[in-house]
Amino acid sequence: MSTPAQRPVAVIGAGSIGLAFALVFARAGRAVRLYDVDRERLRAVPEALGARLADLAAFDLLDEAPAEIARRITATAELAASVRDAGYVQELSLIHI
């Protein structure tokens, strides 16, 4: 049986902050499942992720190739699949008050 630290991280919400959290976990070596209900936002993830990783690389802030980090992040519109067997769930969805 795996420990929570060995299991994937689920990030709920693929906006700017959700993407930032996904990058933090992926840079730490964790597999990340990035969920959002908005499919248009999910389609924008690869480009946004690439841009952020390029910025980090330009300032020599990465310990490995950007592609290796990006490979750990999977975007999905399936909530159940994103949290299944997750060792940690970080929720960052839009809240209206």
Short mmCIF file of C-alpha atoms in Angstrom, two decimals, residues 11-24 34 36 41 44-45 48-49 52 92-94:
data_model
loop_
_atom_site.label_atom_id
_atom_site.label_comp_id
_atom_site.label_asym_id
_atom_site.label_seq_id
_atom_site.Cartn_x
_atom_site.Cartn_y
_atom_site.Cartn_z
CA VAL A 11 -5.75 20.16 -7.74
CA ILE A 12 -9.35 21.27 -8.11
CA GLY A 13 -9.50 24.44 -10.17
CA ALA A 14 -7.25 25.09 -13.17
CA GLY A 15 -7.18 28.86 -12.98
CA SER A 16 -4.07 30.90 -12.30
CA ILE A 17 -3.71 29.82 -8.67
CA GLY A 18 -4.59 26.19 -9.40
CA LEU A 19 -1.95 26.06 -12.10
CA ALA A 20 0.57 27.58 -9.69
CA PHE A 21 -0.19 24.90 -7.09
CA ALA A 22 0.07 22.18 -9.75
CA LEU A 23 3.52 23.50 -10.66
CA VAL A 24 4.66 23.48 -7.03
CA LEU A 34 -5.53 19.21 -12.49
CA ASP A 36 -11.70 22.02 -13.87
CA ARG A 41 -9.76 26.53 -19.29
CA ALA A 44 -5.50 26.49 -22.15
CA VAL A 45 -3.48 24.55 -19.55
CA ALA A 48 -0.11 28.46 -19.79
CA LEU A 49 1.98 25.73 -18.19
CA ARG A 52 5.22 29.57 -16.71
CA LEU A 92 -9.00 26.26 -5.54
CA SER A 93 -12.33 26.75 -7.24
CA LEU A 94 -14.03 30.07 -7.93
#
